[in-house]
Coordinates of N, CA, C and O in Angstrom, one line a residue:
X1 N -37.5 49.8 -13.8 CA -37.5 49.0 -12.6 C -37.7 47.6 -12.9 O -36.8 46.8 -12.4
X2 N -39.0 46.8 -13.8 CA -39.2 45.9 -14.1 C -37.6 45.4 -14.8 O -37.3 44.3 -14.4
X3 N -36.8 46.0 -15.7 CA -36.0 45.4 -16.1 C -34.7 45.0 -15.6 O -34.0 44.1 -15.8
X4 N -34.6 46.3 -14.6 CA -33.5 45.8 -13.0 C -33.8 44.7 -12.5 O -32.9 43.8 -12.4
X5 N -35.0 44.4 -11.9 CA -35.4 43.4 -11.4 C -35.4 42.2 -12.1 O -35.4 41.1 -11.5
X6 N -35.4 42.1 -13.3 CA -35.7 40.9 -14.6 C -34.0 40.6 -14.7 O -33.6 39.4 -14.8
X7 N -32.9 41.9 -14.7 CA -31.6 41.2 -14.5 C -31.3 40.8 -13.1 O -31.0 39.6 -13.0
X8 N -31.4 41.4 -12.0 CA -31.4 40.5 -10.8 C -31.6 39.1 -10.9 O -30.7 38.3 -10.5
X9 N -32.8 38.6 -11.4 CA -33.4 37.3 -11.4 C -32.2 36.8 -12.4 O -31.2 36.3 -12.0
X10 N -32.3 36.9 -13.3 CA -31.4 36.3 -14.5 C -29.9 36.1 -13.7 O -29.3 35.0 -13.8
X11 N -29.5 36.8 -13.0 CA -28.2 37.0 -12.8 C -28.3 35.7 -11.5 O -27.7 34.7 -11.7
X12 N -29.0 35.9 -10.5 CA -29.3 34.6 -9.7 C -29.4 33.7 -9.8 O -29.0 32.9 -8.8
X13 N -29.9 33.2 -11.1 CA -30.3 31.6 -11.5 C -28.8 31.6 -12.6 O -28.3 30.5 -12.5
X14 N -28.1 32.3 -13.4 CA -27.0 31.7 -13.7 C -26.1 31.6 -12.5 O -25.3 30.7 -12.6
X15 N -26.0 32.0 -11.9 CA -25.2 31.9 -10.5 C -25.5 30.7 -9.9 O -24.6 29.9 -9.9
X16 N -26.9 30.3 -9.3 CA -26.8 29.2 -8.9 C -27.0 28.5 -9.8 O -27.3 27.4 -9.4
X17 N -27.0 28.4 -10.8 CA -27.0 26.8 -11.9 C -25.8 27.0 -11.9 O -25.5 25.8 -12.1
X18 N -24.4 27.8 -11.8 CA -23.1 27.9 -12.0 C -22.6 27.2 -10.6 O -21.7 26.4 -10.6
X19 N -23.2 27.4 -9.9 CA -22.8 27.0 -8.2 C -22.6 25.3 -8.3 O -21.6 24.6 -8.1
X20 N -23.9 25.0 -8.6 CA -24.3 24.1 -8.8 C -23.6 22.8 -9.9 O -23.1 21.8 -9.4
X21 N -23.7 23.0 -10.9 CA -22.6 22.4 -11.6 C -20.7 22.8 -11.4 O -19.9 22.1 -11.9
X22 N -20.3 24.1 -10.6 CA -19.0 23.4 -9.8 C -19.6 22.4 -9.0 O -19.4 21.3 -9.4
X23 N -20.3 22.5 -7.9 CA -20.4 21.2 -7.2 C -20.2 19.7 -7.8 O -19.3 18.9 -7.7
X24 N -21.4 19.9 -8.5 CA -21.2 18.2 -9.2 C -20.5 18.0 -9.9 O -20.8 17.1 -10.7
X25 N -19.1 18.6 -10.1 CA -18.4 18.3 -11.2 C -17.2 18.5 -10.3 O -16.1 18.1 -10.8
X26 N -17.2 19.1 -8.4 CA -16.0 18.9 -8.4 C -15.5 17.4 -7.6 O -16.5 16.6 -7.6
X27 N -14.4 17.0 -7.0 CA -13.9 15.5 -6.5 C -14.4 15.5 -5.3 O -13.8 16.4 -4.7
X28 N -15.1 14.9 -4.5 CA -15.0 14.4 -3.1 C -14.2 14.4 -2.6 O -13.3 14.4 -3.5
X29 N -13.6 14.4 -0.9 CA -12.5 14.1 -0.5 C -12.6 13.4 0.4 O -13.1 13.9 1.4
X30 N -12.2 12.4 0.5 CA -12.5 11.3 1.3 C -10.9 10.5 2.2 O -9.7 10.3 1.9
X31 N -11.8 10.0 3.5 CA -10.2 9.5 4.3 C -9.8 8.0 3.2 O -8.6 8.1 2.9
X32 N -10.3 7.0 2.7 CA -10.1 6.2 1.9 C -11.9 5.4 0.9 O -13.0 5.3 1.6
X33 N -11.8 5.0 0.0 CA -13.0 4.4 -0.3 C -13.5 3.5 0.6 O -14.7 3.6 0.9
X34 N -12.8 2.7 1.1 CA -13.0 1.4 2.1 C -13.1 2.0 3.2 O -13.1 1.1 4.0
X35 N -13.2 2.9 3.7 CA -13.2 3.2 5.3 C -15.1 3.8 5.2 O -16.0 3.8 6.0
X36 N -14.9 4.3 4.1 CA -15.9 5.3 3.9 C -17.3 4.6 3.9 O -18.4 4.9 4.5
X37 N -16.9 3.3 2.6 CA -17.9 2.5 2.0 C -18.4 1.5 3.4 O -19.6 1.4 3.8
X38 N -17.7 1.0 3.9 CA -17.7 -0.1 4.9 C -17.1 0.8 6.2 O -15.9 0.5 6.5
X39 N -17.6 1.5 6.8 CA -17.2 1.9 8.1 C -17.5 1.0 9.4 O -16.9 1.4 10.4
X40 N -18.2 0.1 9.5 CA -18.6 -0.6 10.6 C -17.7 -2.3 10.0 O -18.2 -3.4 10.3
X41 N -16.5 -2.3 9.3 CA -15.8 -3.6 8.9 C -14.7 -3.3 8.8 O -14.4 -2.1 8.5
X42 N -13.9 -4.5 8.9 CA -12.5 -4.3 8.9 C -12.3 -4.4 6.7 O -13.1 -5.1 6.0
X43 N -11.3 -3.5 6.2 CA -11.2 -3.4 5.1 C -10.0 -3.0 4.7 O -9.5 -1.9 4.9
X44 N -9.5 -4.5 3.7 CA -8.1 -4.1 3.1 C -8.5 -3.6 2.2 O -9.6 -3.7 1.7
X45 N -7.2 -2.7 1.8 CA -6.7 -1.9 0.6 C -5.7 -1.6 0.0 O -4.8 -1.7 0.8
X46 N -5.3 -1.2 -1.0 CA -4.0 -0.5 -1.2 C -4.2 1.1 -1.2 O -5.2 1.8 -1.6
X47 N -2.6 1.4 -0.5 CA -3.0 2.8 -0.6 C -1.2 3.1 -1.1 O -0.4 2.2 -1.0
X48 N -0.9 4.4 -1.6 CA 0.7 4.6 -1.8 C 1.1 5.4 -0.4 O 0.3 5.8 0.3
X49 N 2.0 5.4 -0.2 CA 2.7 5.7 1.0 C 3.8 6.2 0.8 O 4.1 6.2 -0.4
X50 N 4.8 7.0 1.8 CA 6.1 7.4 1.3 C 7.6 6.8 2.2 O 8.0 6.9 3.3
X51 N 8.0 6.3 1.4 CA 8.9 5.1 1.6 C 10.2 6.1 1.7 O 10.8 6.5 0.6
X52 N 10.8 6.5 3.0 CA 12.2 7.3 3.5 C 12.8 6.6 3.2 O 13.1 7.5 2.4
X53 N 13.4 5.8 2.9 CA 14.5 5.1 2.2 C 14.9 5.6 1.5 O 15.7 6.5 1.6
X54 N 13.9 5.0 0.1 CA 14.0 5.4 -1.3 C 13.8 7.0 -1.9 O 14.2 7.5 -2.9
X55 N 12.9 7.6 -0.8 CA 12.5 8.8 -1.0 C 10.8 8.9 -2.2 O 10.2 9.9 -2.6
X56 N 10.5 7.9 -2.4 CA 9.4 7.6 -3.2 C 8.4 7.3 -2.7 O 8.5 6.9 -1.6
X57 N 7.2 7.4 -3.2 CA 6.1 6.6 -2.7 C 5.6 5.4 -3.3 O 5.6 5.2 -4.5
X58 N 5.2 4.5 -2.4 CA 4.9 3.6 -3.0 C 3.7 2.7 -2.2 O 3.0 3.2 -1.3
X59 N 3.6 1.3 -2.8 CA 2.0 0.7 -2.7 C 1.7 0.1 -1.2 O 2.8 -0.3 -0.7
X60 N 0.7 0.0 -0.4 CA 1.0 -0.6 0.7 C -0.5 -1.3 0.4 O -1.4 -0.8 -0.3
X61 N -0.4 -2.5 1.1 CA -1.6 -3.2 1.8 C -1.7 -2.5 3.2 O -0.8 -2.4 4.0
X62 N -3.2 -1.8 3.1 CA -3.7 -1.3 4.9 C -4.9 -2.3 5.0 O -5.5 -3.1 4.3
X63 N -4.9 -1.8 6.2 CA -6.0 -2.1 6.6 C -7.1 -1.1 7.6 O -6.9 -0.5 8.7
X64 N -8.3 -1.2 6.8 CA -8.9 -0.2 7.9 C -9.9 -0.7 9.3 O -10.8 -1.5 9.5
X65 N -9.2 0.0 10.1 CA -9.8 -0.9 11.4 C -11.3 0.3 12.1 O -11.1 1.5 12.2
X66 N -12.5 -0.2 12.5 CA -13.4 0.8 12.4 C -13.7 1.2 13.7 O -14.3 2.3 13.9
X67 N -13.2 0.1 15.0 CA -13.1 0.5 16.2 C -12.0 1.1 16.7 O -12.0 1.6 17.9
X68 N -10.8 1.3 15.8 CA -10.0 2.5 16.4 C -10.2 4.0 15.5 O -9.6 5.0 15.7
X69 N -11.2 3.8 14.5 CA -11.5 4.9 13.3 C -10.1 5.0 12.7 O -9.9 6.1 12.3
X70 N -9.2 4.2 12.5 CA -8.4 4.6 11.2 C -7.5 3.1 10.9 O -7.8 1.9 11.2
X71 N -6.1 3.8 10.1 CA -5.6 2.3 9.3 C -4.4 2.2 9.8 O -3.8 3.1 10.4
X72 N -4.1 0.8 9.5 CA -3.0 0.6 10.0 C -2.0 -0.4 8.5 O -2.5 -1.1 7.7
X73 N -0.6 -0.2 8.6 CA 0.0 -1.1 7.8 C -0.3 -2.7 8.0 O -0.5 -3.4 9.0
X74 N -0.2 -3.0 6.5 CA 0.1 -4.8 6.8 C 1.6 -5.0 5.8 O 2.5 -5.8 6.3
X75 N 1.9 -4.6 4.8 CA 2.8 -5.0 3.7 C 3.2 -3.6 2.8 O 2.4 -2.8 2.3
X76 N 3.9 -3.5 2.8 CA 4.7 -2.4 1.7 C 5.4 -3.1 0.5 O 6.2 -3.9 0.8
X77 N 5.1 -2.9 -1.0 CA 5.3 -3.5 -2.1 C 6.6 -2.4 -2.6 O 6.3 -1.3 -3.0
X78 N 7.8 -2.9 -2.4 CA 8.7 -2.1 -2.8 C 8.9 -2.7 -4.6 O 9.4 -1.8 -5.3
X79 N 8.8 -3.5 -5.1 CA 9.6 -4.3 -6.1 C 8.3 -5.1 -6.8 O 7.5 -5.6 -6.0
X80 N 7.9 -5.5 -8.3 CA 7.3 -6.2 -8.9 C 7.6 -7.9 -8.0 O 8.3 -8.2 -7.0
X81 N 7.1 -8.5 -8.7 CA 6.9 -10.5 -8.4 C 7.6 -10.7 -9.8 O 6.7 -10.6 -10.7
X82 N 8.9 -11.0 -10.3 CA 9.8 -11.3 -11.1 C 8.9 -12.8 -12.1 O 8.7 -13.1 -13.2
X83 N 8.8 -13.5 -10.9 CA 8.4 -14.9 -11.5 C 6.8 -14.5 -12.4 O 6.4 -14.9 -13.5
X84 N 6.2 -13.8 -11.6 CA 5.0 -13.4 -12.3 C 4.6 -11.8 -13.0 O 3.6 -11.6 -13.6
X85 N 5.6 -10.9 -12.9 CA 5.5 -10.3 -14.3 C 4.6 -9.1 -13.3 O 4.1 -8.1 -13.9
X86 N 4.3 -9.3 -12.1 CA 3.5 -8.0 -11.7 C 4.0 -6.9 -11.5 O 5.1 -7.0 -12.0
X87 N 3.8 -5.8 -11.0 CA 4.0 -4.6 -10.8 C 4.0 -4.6 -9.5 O 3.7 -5.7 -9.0
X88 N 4.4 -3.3 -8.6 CA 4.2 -3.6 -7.0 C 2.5 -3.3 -6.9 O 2.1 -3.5 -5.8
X89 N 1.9 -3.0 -7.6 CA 0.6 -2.3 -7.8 C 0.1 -3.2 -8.3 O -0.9 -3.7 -7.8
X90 N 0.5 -3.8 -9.4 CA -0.5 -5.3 -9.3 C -0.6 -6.3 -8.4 O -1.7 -6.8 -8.4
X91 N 0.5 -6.9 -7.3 CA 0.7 -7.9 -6.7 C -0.1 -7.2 -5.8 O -1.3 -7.6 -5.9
X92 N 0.1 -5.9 -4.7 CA -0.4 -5.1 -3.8 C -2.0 -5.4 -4.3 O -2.5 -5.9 -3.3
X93 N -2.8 -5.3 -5.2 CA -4.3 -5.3 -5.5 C -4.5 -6.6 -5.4 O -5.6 -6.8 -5.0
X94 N -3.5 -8.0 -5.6 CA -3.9 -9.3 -5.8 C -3.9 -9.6 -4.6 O -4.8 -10.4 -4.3
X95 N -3.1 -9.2 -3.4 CA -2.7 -9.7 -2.3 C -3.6 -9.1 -1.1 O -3.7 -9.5 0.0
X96 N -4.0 -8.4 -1.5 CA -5.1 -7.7 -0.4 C -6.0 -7.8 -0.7 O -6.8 -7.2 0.0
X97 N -6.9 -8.5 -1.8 CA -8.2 -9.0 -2.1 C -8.4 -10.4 -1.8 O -9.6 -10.8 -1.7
X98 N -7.0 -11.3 -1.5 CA -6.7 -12.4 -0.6 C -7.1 -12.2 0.8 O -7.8 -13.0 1.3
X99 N -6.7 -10.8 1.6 CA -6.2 -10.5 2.9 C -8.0 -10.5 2.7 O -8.6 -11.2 3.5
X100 N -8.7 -9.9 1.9 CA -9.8 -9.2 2.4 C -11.0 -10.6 2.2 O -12.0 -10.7 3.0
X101 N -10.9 -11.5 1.3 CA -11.3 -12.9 1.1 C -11.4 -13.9 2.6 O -12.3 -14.4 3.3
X102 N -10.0 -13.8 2.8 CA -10.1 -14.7 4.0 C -10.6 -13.8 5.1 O -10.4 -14.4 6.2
X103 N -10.9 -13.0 5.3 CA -11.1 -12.2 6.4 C -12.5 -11.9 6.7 O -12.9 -11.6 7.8
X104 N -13.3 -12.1 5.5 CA -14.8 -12.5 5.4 C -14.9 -13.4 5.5 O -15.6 -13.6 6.5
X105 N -14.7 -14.2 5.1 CA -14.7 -16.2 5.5 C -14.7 -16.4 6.9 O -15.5 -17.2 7.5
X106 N -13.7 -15.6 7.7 CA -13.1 -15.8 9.2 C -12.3 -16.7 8.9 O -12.6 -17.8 9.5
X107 N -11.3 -16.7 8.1 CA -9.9 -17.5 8.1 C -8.7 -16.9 8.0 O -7.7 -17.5 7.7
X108 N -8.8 -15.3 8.4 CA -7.6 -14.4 8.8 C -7.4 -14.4 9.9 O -7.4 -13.3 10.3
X109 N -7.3 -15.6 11.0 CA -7.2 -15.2 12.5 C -5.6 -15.2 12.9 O -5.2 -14.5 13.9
X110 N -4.8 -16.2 12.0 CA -3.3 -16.2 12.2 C -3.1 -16.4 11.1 O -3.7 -16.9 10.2
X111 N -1.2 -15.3 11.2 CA -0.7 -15.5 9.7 C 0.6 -16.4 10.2 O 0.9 -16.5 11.4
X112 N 1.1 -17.0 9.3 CA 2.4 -17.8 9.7 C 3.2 -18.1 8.2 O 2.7 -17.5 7.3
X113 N 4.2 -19.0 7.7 CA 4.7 -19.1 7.2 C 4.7 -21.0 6.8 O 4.4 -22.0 7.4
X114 N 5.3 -20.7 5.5 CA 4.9 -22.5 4.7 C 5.8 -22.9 3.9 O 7.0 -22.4 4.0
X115 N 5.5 -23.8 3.0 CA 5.9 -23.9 1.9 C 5.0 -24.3 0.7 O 4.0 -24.9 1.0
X116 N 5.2 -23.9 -0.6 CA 4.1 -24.5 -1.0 C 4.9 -24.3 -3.2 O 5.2 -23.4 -3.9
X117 N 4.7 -25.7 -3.2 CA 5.5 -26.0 -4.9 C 6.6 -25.4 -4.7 O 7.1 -24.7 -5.5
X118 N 7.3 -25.7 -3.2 CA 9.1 -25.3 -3.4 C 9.2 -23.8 -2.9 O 10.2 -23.6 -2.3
X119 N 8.3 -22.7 -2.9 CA 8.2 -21.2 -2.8 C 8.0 -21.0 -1.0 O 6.9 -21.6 -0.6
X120 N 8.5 -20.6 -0.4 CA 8.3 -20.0 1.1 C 7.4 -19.0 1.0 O 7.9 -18.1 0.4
X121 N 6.0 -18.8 1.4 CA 4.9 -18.6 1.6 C 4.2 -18.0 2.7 O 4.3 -18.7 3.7
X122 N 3.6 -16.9 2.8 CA 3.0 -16.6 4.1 C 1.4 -16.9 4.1 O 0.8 -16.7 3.1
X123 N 0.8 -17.3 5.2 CA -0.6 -17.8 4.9 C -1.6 -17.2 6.0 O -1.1 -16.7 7.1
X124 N -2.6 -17.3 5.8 CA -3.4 -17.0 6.8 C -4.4 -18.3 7.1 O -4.8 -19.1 6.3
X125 N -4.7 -18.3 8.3 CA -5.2 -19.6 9.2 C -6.2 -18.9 10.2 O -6.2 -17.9 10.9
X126 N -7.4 -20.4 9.9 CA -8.2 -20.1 11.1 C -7.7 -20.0 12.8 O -7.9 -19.4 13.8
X127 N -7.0 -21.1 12.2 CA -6.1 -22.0 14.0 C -4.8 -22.3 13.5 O -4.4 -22.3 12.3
X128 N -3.9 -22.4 14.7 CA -3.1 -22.7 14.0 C -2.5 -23.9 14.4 O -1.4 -24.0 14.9
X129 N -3.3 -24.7 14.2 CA -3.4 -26.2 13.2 C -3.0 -26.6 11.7 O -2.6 -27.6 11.2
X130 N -3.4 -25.3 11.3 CA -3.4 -25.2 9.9 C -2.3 -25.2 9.6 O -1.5 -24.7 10.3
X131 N -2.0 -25.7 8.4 CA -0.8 -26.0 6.8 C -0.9 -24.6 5.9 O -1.9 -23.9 5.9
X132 N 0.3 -24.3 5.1 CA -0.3 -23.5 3.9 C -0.8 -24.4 3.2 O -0.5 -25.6 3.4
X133 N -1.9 -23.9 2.0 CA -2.6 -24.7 1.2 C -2.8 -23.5 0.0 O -2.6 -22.3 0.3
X134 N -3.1 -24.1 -1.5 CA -3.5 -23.2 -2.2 C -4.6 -22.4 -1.8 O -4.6 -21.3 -2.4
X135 N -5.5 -22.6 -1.2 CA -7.3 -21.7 -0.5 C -6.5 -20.7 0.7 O -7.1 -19.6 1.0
X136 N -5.2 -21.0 1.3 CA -4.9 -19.7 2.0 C -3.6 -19.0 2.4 O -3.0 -18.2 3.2
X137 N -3.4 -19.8 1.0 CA -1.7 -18.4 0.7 C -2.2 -17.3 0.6 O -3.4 -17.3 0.3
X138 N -1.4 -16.1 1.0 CA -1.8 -14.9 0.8 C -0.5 -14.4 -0.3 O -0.7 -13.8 -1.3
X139 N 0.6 -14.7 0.2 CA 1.4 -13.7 -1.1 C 3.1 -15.2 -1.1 O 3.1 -16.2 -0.3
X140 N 3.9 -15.0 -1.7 CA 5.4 -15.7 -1.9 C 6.1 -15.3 -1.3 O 5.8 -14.1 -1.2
X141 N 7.3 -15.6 -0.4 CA 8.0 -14.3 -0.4 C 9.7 -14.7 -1.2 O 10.3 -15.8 -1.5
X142 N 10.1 -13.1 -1.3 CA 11.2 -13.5 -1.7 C 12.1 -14.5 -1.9 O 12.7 -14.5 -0.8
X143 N 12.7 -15.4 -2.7 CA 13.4 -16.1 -2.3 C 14.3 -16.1 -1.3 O 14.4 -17.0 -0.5
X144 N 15.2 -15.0 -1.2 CA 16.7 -14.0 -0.3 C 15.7 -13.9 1.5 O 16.0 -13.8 2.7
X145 N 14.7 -14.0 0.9 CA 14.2 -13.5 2.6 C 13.6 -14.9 3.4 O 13.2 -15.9 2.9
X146 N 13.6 -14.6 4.5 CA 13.4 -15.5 5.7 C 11.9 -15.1 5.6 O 11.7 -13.9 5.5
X147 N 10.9 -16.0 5.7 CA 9.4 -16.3 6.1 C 9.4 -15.5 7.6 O 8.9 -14.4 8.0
X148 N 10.2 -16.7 8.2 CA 10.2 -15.9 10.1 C 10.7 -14.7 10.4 O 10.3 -14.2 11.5
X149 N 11.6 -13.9 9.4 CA 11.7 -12.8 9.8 C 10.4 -12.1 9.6 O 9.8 -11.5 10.5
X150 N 9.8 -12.2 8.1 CA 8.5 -11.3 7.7 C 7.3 -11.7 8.8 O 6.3 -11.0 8.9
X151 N 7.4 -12.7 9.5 CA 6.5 -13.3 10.8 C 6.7 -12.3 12.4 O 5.9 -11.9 13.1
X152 N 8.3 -12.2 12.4 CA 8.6 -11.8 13.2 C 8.7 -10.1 13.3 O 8.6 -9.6 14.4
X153 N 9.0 -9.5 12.2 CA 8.3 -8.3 11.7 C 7.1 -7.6 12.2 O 7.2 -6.7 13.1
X154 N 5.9 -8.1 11.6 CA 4.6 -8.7 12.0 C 4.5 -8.2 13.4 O 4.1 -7.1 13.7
X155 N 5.1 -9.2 14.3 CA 4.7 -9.6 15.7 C 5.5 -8.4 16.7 O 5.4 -8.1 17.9
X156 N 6.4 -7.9 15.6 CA 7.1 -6.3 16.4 C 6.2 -5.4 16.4 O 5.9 -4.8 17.4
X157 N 5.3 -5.0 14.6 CA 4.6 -4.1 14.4 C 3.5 -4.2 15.6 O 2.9 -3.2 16.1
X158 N 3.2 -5.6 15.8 CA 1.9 -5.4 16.5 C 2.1 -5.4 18.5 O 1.2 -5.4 19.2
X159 N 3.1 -5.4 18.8 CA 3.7 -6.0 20.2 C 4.1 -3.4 20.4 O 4.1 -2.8 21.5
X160 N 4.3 -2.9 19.1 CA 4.4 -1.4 19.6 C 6.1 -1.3 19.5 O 6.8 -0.4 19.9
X161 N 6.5 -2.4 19.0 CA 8.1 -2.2 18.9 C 8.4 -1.7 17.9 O 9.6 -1.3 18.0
X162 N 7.9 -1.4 16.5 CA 8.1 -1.0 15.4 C 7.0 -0.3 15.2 O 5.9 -0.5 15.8
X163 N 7.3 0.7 13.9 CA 5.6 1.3 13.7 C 5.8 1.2 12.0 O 4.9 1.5 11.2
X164 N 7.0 0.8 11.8 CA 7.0 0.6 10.0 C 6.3 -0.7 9.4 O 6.1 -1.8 9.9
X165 N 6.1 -0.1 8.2 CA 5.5 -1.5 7.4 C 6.5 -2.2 7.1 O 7.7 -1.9 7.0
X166 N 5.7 -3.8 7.1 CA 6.9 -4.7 6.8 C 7.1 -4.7 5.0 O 6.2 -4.6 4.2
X167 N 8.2 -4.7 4.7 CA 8.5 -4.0 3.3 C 9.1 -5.9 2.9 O 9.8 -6.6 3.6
X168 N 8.4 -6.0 1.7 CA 8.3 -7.0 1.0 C 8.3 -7.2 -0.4 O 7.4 -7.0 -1.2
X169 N 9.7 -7.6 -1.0 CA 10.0 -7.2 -2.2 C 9.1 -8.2 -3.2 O 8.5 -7.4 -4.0
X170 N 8.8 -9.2 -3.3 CA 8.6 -9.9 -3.6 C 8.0 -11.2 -2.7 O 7.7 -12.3 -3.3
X171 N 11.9 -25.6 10.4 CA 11.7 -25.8 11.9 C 10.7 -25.7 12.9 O 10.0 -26.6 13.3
X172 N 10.6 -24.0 13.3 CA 9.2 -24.1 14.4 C 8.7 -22.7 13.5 O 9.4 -21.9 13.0
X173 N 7.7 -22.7 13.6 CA 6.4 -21.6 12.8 C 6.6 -20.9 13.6 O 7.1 -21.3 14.7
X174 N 6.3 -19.8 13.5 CA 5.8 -18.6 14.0 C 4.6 -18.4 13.9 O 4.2 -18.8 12.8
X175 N 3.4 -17.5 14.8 CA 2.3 -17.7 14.3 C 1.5 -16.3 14.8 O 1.1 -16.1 16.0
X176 N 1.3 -15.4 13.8 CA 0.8 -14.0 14.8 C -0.8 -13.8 14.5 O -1.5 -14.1 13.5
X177 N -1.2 -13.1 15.8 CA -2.5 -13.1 15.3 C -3.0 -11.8 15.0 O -2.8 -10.9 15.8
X178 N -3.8 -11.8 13.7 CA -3.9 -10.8 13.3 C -5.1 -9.6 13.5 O -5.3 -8.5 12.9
X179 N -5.8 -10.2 14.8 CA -6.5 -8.9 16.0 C -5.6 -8.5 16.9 O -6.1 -7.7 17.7
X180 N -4.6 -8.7 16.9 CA -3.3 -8.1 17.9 C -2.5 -7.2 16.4 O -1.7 -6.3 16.7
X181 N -2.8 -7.4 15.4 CA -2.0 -6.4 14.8 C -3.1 -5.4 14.4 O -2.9 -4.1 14.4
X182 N -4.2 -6.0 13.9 CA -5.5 -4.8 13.7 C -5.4 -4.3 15.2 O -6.6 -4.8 15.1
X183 N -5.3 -4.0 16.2 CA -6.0 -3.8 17.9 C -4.5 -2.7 18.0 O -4.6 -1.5 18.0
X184 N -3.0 -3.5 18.0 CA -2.4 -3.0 18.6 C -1.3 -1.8 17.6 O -0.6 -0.8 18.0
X185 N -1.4 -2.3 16.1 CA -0.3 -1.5 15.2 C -0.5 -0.2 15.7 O -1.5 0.0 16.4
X186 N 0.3 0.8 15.4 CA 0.2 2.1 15.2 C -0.8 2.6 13.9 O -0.7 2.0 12.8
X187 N -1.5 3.5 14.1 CA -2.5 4.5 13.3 C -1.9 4.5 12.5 O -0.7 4.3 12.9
X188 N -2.0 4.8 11.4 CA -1.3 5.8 10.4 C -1.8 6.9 10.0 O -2.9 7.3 9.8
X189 N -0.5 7.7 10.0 CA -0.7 9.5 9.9 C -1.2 9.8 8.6 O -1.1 8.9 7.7
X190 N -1.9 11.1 8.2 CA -2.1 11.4 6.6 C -0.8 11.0 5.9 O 0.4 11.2 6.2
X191 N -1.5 10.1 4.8 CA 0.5 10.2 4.2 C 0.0 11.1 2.5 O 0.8 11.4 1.7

């Protein structure tokens, strides 16, 4: 009897020490690190996405908004930065640590478009008073593309006329503001 009972016990404690180390050893699952880490702030990110076009997935700048509990698009990185040698995964990490910079400062209130060393430019502005400047470029844009379209884009996603990210390969301003696109974008579904 003592020795039934001496394997019971034995057999219990490798069980839960077994239980136990699956636990700690297996992955969390989480809606994103940034939502999670900072739930009461607004928080860019990159996340990959799946891009119907191409059929692939690929990098997006989101953003997580904490008063609607979830994220919404800002930029889709279909293509590297040629002039700079990045990846869409590199520019996407550089460009949303920008978005998330000025956005702690309180100088993400409007995005609009510039110029800046000859390159067409999207920026972000307290007021829009403001110039692009090196302190609040956020990204280049393509040479082949219009500034005002990627503005006007923008001001669809957030107005409920479009629900796609603005996909970004690389006279009078346009000027959107970007608590109408955090307030009004569409959610984004599990992707």
């Amino acid at each position: 009897m003592k020795k039934q009972e001496l394997f019971i016990g034995l057999g219990l404690t490798v069980v839960t020490s077994l239980s136990s180390l699956v636990m700690s050893i297996s992955p969390s699952f989480s809606q994103s690190n940034s939502a999670t880490s900072q739930p009461d702030k607004v928080t860019f990110f990159c996340q990959p996405m799946f891009d119907a076009a191409s059929g692939e997935r690929i990098t997006a700048t989101v953003a997580w908004v904490p008063e609607r509990k979830g994220n919404v698009h800002f930029i889709a990185w279909q293509s590297g930065f040629n002039r700079s040698g990045w990846t869409p995964e590199q520019r996407c990490q550089e460009v949303t640590k920008n978005f998330q910079k000025l956005y702690d400062q309180g100088r993400l209130n409007y995005l609009s478009h510039g110029k800046r060393n000859g390159n067409s430019v999207i920026c972000a502005f307290a007021s829009s008073r403001e110039t692009c400047n090196a302190t609040n470029q956020l990204f280049t844009v393509k040479n082949v593309s219009d500034p005002r379209q990627v503005i006007q884009k923008m001001m669809n996603i957030s107005e409920g006329k479009n629900n796609d990210a603005i996909f970004q390969s690389s006279g009078d301003k346009l000027y959107i503001s970007v608590t109408k696109i955090l307030n009004n974008s569409p959610l984004l579904k599990n992707q």
